[in-house]
Coordinates of C-alpha atoms and ligand atoms in Angstrom, one line a residue:
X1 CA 56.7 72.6 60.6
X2 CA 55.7 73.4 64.3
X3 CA 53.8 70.5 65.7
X4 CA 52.4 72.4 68.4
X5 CA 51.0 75.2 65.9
X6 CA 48.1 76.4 68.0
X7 CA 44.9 76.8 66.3
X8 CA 44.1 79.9 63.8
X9 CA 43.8 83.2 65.4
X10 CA 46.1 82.2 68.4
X11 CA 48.9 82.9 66.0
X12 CA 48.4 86.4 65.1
X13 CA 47.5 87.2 68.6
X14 CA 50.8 86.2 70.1
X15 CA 53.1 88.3 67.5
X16 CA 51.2 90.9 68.9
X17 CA 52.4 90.7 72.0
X18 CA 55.6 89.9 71.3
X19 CA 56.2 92.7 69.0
X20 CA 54.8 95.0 71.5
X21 CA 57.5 93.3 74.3
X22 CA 60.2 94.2 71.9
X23 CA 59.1 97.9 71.3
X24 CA 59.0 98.4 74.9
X25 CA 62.2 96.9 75.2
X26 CA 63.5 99.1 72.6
X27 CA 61.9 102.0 74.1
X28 CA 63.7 101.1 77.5
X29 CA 67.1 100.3 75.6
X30 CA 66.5 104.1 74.2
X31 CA 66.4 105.4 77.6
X32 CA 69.1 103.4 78.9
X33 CA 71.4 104.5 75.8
X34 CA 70.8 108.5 76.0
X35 CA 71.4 107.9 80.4
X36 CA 75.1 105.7 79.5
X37 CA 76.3 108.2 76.9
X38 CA 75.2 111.7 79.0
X39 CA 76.8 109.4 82.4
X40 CA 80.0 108.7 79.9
X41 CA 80.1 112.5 78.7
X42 CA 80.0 113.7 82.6
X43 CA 83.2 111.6 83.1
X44 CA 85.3 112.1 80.3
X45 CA 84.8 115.6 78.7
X46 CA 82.0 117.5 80.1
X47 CA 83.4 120.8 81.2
X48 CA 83.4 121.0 85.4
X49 CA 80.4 123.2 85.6
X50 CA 78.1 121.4 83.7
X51 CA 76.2 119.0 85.9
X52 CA 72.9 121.2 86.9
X53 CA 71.6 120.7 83.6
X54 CA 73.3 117.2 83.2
X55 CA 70.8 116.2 86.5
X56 CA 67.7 118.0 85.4
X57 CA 67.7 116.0 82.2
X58 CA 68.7 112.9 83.4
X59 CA 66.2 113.0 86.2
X60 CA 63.3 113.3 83.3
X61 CA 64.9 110.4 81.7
X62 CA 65.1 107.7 84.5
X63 CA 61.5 108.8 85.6
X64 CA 60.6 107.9 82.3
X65 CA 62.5 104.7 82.1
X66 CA 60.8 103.8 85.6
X67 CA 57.0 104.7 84.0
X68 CA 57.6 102.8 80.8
X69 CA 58.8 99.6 83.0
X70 CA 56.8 99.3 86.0
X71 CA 53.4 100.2 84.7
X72 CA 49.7 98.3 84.4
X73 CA 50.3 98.1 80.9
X74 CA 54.2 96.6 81.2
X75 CA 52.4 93.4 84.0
X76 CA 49.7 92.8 81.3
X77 CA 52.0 93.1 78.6
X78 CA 54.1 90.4 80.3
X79 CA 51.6 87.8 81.1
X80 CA 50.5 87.8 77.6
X81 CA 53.9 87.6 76.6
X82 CA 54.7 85.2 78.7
X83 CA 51.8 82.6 77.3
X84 CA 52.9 83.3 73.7
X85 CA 56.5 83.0 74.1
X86 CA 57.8 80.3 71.7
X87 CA 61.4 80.5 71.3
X88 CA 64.1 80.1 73.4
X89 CA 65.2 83.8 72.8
X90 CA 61.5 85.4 73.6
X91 CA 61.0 83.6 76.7
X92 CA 64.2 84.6 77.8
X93 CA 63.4 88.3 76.7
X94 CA 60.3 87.9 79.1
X95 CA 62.2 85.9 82.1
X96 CA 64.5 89.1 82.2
X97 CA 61.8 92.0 82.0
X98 CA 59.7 90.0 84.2
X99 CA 62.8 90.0 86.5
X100 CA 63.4 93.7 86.1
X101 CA 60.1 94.2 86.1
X102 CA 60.0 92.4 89.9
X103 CA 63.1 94.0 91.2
X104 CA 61.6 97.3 91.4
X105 CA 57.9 96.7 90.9
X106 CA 57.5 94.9 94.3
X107 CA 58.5 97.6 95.7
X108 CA 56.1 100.2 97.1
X109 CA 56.6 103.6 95.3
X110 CA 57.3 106.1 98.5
X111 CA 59.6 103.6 99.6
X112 CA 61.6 103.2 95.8
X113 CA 62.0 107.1 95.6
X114 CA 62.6 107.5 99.4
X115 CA 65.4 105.3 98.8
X116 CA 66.6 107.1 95.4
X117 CA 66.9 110.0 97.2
X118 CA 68.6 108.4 100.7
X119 CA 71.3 107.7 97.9
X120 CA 71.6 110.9 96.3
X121 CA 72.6 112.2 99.9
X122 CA 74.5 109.6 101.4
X123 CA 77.1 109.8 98.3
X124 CA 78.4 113.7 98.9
X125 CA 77.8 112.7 103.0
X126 CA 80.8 110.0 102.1
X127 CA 82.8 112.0 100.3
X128 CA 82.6 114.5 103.0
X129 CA 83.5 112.1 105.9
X130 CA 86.0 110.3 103.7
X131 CA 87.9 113.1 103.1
X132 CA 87.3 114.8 106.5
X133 CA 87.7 111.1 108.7
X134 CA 84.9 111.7 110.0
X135 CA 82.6 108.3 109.7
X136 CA 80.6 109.5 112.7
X137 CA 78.9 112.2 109.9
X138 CA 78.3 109.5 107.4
X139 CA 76.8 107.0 110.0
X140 CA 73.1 107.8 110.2
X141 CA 72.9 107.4 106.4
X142 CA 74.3 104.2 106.0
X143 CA 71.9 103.5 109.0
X144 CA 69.5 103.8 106.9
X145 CA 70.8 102.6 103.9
X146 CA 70.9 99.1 105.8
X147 CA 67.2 100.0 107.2
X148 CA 65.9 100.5 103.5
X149 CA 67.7 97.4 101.8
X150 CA 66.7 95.1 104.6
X151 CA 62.4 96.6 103.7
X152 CA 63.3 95.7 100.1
X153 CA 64.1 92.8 100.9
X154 CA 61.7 91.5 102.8
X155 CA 58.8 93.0 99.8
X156 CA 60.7 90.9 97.1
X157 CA 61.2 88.1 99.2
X158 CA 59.7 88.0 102.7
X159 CA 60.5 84.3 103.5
X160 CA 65.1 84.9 102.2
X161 CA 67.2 86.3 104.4
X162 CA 67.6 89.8 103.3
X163 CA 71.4 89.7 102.3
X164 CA 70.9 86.7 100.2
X165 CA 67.8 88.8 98.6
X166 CA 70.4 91.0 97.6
X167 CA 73.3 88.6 96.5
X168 CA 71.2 87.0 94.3
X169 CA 70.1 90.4 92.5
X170 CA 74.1 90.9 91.9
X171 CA 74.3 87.2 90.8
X172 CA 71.4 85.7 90.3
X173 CA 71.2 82.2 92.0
X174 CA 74.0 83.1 94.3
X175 CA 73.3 82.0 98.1
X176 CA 75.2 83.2 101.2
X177 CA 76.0 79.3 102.0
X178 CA 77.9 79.4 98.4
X179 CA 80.1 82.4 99.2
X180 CA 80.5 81.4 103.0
X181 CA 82.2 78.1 101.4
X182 CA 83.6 79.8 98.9
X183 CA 85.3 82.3 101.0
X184 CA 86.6 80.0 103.6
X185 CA 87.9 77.8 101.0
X186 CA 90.2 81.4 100.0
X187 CA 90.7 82.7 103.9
X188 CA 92.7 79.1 104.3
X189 CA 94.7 79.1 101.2
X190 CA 95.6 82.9 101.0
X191 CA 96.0 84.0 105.1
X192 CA 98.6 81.4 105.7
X193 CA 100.4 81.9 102.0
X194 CA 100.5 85.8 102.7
X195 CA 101.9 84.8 106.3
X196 CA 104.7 82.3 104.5
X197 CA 105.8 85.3 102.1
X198 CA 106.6 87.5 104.7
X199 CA 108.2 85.1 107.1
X200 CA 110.4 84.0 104.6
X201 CA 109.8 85.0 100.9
X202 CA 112.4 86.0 98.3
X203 CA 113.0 89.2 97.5
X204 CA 111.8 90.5 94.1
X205 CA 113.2 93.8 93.0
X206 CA 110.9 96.7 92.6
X207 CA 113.2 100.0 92.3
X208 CA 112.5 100.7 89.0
X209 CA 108.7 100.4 89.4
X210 CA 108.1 104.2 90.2
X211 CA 110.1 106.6 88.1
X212 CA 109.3 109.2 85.1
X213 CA 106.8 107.1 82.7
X214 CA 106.5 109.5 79.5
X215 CA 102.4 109.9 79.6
X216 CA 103.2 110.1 75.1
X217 CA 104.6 106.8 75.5
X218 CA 102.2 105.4 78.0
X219 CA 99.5 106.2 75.3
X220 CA 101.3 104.5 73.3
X221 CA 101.4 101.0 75.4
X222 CA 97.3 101.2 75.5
X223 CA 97.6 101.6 71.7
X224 CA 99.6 98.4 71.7
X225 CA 97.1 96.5 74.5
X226 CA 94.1 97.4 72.7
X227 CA 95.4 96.2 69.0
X228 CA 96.6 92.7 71.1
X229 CA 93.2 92.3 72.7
X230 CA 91.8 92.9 68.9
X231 CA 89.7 95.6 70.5
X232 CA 88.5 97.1 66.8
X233 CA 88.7 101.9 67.0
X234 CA 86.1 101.7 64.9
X235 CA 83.6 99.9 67.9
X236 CA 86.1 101.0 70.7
X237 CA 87.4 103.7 72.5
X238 CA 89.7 105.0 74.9
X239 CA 88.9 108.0 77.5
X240 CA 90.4 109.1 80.7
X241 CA 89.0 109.1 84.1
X242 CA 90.0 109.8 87.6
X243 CA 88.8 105.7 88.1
X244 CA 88.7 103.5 85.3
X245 CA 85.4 101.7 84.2
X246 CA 84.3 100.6 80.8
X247 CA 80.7 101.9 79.4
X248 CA 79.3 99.2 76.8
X249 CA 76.2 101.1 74.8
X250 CA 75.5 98.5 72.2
X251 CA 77.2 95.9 70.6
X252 CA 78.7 98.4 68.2
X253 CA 80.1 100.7 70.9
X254 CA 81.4 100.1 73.6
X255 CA 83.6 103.1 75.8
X256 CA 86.4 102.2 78.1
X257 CA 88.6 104.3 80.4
X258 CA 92.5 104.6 82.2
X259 CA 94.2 106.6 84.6
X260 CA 97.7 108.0 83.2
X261 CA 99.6 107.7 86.4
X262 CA 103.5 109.9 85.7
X263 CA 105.0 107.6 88.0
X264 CA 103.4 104.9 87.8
X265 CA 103.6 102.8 84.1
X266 CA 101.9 99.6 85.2
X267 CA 99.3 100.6 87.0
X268 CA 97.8 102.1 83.4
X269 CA 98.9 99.0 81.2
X270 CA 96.5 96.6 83.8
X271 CA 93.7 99.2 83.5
X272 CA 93.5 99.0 79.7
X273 CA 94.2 95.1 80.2
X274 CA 91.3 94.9 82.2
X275 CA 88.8 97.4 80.5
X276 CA 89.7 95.7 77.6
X277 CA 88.4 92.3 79.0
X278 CA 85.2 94.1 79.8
X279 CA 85.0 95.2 76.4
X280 CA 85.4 92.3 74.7
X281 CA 82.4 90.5 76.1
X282 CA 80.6 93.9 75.7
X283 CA 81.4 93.8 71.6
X284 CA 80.9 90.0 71.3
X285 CA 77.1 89.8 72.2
X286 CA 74.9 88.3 69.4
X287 CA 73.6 91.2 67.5
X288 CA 70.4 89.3 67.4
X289 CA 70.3 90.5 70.9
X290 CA 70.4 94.1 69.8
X291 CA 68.1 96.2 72.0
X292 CA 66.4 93.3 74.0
X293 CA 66.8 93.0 77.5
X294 CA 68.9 90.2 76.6
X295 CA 72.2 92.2 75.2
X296 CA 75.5 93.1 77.2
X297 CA 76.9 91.2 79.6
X298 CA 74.8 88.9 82.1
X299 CA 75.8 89.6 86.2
X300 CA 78.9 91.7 87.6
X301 CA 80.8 88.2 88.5
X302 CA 81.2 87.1 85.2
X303 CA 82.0 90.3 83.8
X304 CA 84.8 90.2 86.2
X305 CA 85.7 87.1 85.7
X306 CA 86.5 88.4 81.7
X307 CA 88.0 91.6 82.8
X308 CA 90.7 89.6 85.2
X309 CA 91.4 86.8 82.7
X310 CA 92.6 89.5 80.7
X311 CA 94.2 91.2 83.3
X312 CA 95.5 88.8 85.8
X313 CA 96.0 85.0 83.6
X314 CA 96.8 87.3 80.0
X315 CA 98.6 90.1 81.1
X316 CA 100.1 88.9 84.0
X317 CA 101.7 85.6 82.7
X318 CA 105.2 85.0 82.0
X319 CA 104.3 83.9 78.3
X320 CA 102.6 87.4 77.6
X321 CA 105.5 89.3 79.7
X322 CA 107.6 87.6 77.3
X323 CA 106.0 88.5 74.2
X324 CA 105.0 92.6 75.3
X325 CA 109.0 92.8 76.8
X326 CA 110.2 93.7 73.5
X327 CA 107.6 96.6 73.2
X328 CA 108.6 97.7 76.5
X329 CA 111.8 98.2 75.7
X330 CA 111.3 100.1 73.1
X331 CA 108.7 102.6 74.6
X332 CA 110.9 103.1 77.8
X333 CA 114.6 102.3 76.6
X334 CA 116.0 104.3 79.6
X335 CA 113.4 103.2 82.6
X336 CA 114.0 99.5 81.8
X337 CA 117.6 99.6 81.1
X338 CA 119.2 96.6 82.7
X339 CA 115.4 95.1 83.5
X340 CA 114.9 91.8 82.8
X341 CA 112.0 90.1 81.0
X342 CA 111.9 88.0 84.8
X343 CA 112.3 90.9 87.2
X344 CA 108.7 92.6 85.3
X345 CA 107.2 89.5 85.8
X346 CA 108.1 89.3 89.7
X347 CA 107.6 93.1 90.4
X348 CA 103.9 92.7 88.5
X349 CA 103.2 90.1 90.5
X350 CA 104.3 90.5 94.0
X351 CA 102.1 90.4 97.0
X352 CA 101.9 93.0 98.8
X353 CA 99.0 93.1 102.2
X354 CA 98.2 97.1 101.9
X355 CA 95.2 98.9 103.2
X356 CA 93.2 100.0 99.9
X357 CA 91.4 97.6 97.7
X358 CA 91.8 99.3 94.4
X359 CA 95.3 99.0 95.0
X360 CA 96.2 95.7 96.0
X361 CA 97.7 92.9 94.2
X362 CA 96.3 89.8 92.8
X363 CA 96.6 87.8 96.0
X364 CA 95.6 89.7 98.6
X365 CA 92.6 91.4 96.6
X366 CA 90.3 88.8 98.0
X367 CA 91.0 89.0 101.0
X368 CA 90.0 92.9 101.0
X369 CA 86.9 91.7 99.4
X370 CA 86.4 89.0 102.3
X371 CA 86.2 91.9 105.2
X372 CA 83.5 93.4 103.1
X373 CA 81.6 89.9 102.6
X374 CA 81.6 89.4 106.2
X375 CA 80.5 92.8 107.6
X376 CA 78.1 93.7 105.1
X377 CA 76.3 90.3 105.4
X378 CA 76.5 91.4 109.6
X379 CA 74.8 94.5 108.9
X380 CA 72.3 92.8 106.8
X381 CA 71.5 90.3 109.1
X382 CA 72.0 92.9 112.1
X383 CA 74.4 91.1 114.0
X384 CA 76.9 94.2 113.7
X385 CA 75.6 97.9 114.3
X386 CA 76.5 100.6 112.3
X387 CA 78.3 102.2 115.1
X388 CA 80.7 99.0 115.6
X389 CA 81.9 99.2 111.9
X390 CA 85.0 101.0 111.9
X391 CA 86.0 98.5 115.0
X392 CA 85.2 95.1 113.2
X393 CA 87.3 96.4 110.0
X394 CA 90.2 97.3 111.7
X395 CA 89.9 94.2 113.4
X396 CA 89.2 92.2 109.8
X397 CA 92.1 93.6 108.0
X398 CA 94.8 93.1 111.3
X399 CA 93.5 89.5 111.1
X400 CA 93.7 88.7 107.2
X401 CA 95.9 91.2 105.9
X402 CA 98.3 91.7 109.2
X403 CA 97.8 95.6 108.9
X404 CA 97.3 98.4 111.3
X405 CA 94.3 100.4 109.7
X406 CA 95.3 103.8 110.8
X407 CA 92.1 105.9 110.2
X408 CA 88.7 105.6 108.4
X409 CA 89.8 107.0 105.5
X410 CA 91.8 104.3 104.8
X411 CA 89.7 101.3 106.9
X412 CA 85.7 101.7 105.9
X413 CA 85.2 104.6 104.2
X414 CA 87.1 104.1 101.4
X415 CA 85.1 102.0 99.1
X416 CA 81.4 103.9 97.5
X417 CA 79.7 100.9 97.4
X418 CA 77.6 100.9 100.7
X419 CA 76.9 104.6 100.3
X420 CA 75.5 104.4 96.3
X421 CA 73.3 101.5 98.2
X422 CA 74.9 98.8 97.1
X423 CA 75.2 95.5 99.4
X424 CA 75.6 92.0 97.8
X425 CA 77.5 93.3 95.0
X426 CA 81.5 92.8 96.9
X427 CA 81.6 89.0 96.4
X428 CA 81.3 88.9 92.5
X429 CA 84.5 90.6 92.0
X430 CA 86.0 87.5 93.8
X431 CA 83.9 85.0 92.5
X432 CA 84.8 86.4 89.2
X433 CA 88.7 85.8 89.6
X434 CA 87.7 81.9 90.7
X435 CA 85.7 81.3 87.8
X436 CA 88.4 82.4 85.4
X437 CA 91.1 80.3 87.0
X438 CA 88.8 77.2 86.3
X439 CA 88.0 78.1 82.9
X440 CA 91.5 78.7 82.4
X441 CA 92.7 75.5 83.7
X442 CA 89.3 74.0 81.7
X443 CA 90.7 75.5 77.8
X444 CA 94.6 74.4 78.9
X445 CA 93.2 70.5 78.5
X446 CA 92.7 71.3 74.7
X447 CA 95.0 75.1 74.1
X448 CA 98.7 75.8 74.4
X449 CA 97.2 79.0 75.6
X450 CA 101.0 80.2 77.0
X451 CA 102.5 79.5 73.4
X452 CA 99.8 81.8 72.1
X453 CA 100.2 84.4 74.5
X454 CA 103.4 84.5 74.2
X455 CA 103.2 85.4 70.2
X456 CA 100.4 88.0 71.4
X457 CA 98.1 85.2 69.6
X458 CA 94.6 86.1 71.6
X459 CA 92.1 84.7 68.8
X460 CA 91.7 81.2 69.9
X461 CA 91.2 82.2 73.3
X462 CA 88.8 84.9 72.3
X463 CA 86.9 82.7 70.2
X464 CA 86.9 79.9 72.6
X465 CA 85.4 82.7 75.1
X466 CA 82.6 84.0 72.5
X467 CA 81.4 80.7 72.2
X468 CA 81.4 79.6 75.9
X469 CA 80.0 83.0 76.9
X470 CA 80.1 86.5 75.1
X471 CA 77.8 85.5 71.9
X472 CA 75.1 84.6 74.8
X473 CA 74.1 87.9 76.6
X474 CA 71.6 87.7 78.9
X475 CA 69.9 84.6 77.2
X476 CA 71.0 82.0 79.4
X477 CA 71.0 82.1 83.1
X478 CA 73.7 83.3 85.3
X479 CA 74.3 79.6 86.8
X480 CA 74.3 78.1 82.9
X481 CA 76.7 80.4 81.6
X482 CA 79.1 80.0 84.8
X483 CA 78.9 76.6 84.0
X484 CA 79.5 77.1 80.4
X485 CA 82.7 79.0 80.7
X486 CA 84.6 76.6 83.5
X487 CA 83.5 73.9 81.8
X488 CA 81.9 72.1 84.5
X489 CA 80.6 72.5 88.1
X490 CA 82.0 75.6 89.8
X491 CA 84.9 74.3 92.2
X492 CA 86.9 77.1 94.2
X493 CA 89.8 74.9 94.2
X494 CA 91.0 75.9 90.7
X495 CA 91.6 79.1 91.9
X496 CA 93.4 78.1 95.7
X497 CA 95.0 76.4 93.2
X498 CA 96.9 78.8 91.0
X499 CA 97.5 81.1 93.8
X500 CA 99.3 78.6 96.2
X501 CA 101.2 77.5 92.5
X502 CA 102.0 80.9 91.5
X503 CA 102.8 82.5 94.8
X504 CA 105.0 79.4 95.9
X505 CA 107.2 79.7 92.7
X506 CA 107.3 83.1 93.0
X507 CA 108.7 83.8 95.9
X508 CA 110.4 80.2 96.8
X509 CA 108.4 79.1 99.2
Ligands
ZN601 ZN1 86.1 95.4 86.4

């Protein structure tokens, strides 16, 4: 019995519109699916030549995701929607369409496609001056790259600070007084802990890091990650890419990708660690969610914050080490002759300051995600020119990392992000290691999570992760399900925390 059954003819009326909300979200799901898999295809097996048609196609379709979203019919659809909206999953279908809806609808046409197309151009302009040092070519783009997302900004929300505008699309309810506090809080634990390791750390033996890693037997190690992580063939697959990402299509298929690095063994076993994590939230979405707005993963922090549990707390822990040493051993009998179950754990874990982000160690990768914080939110907020970038970066990374950046390759060109247009999005990688060192330290209370990592026993954290998070898509908010999975208020300290802990016992401090 529904005590606030409306009267008669009310009733039919508002399945209407909610069965026309979920067509359209079907329809957009439809669109969505054929872009991912043809995106998926390009990176993994398409021959070279192959990306004329590839584009002509996929312009059609995302013009046709556009109509079908931001149209007369789509706002009328979701005011009625919006009134007859009874549960708690179709109100949340018509927060996040609405949402969607917003993000691009408030923005005028010329300026959406004049962007789109500022995008398409600045991308190969990077590539060019990235691989020619040249930023000076790539400058007037990302000129107006800053120009454009600064308009947009002020359209969706003319009263926010423009950056914050954008923070809050990446992870919605995030504001730039959070991350300031939050990154502070990391500047003062890890600047001074990376200082301490080099004045007077132990040494932790790396020599037989980089050798001949059998790319047979390195397939094999995935193979072994993937049946650990419980990641089921039949809903789950492995590709190769220059860059590793993971592709989630529905809850019934979900793509992930490694590099096969000859030299380099563990740079491929963290890859499929952390793809995997990715995946799992992917493949653990209610299937009542199934082609709603509301299936996949909710915002890019906690996504990360999965993919680096996996990675960094799982794979990384001396109770995993332990239990995958075995299957080490017998994969690369020769390379790890005479390696202990100890020395992998130090070597996997050392702290290293370096100059490129995708390659730097669980400490310092915060730090590299820090200087981008700071001199994106500048540009946004146009306290630092374009022109003065490559200065302030160099400057950034001498300051926090203690290196010399020796070109622009290497300093601020080497990251996509700013040319594909996207500012606001840095932060959630870091905020996603922090929230998974709380929720960590959050299941310990009640888990002998090391004892079951170290029998390659991932079920009760995976269930204790469905439950917290996965199962719930996009149906809660951002801030509820952050909440949900550290089990409590987000603090920063849990993660200062486990690095001062780990780093301090790792190299004697
Ligand atoms: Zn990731």
């Amino acid at each position: 019995m529904n005590k606030n059954r409306r009267p008669g003819g009310k009733e039919n009326s508002m399945k209407d519109s909610i069965k026309a909300l979920r067509e359209l979200e079907k329809r957009l799901y439809a669109y969505q699916y054929a872009m991912a898999v043809a995106d998926y295809d390009s990176e993994t097996v398409a021959p070279p030549e192959s990306s004329a048609g590839r584009a002509e196609a996929m312009e059609v379709l995302s013009r046709a995701y556009f109509d079908q979203l931001v149209s007369a019919d789509t706002a009328a659809l979701l005011q009625r929607a919006a009134a007859d909206a009874e549960t708690e999953q179709e109100k949340a279908e018509v927060r996040e369409l609405q949402r969607s809806y917003d993000e691009i609808g408030k923005i005028p046409a010329e300026e959406y496609a004049a962007f789109t197309k500022l995008t398409q151009e600045s991308m190969p302009a990077w590539g060019k001056a990235k691989r020619g040092n040249d930023f000076a070519s790539f400058a007037p783009y990302l000129e107006k790259i800053v120009e454009s997302l600064r308009a947009q900004a002020h359209y969706f929300a003319p009263d926010r600070d423009p950056y914050e505008v954008w923070l809050d699309r990446y992870e919605h309810g995030l504001t730039i007084a959070q991350c300031d506090t939050f990154f502070a809080a990391l500047r003062e634990t890890i600047v001074p802990l990376l200082a301490a390791i080099k004045e007077r750390g132990s040494a932790i033996r790396t020599d037989f890091l980089y050798q001949n890693w059998p790319i047979e037997q390195q397939r094999k190690l995935s193979k072994k990650i993937m049946e650990v992580w419980g990641l089921d063939p039949d809903h789950c697959v492995l590709g190769e890419t220059e860059h590793p990402f993971t592709s989630g299509f529905w809850h019934g298929d979900v793509r992930i990708t490694t590099h096969y690095m000859p030299q380099d063994m563990f740079s491929n076993l963290y890859s499929v660690a952390h793809e995997g994590g990715h995946a799992l939230y992917e493949l653990n979405v209610d299937p009542k969610y199934d082609y709603t707005t509301l299936a996949g993963g909710a915002t890019t922090g906690l996504h990360e914050s999965q993919s680096r549990l996996f990675e960094n707390y799982v794979g990384r822990s001396r109770a995993f080490i332990h239990y995958l040493y075995p299957t080490l051993l017998e994969l690369f009998p020769q390379q790890l002759n005479g390696v202990t179950e100890e020395e992998i754990y130090r070597a996997v874990n050392r702290a290293e300051p370096s100059l490129i982000r995708t390659e730097a160690d669980e400490l310092t990768y915060s730090l590299h995600i820090m200087v981008r914080y700071e001199l994106e939110k500048a540009l946004m907020q146009g306290t630092l020119t374009v022109a003065d970038l490559p200065a302030a970066w160099n400057a950034k990374y001498k300051e926090y990392l203690g290196v010399d950046v020796p070109d622009d390759t290497h300093g601020c060109l080497q990251d996509i992000h700013w040319a594909m247009g996207d500012m606001g999005y840095f932060p959630s990688y870091a905020l996603g290691s922090a929230y998974s060192a709380q929720a960590v330290d959050d299941l310990r209370k009640t888990m002998d999570l090391d004892a079951q990592w170290a029998e390659g026993n991932m079920q009760p954290l995976k269930d204790a992760l469905r439950s917290r998070v996965w199962q719930h898509g996009r149906a809660k908010e951002p801030q509820w399900l952050v909440q949900s999975l550290c089990g409590g208020a987000f603090d920063a300290a849990h993660y200062t925390n486990y690095l001062k802990n780990k780093y301090t016992e790792l190299y004697g401090l």
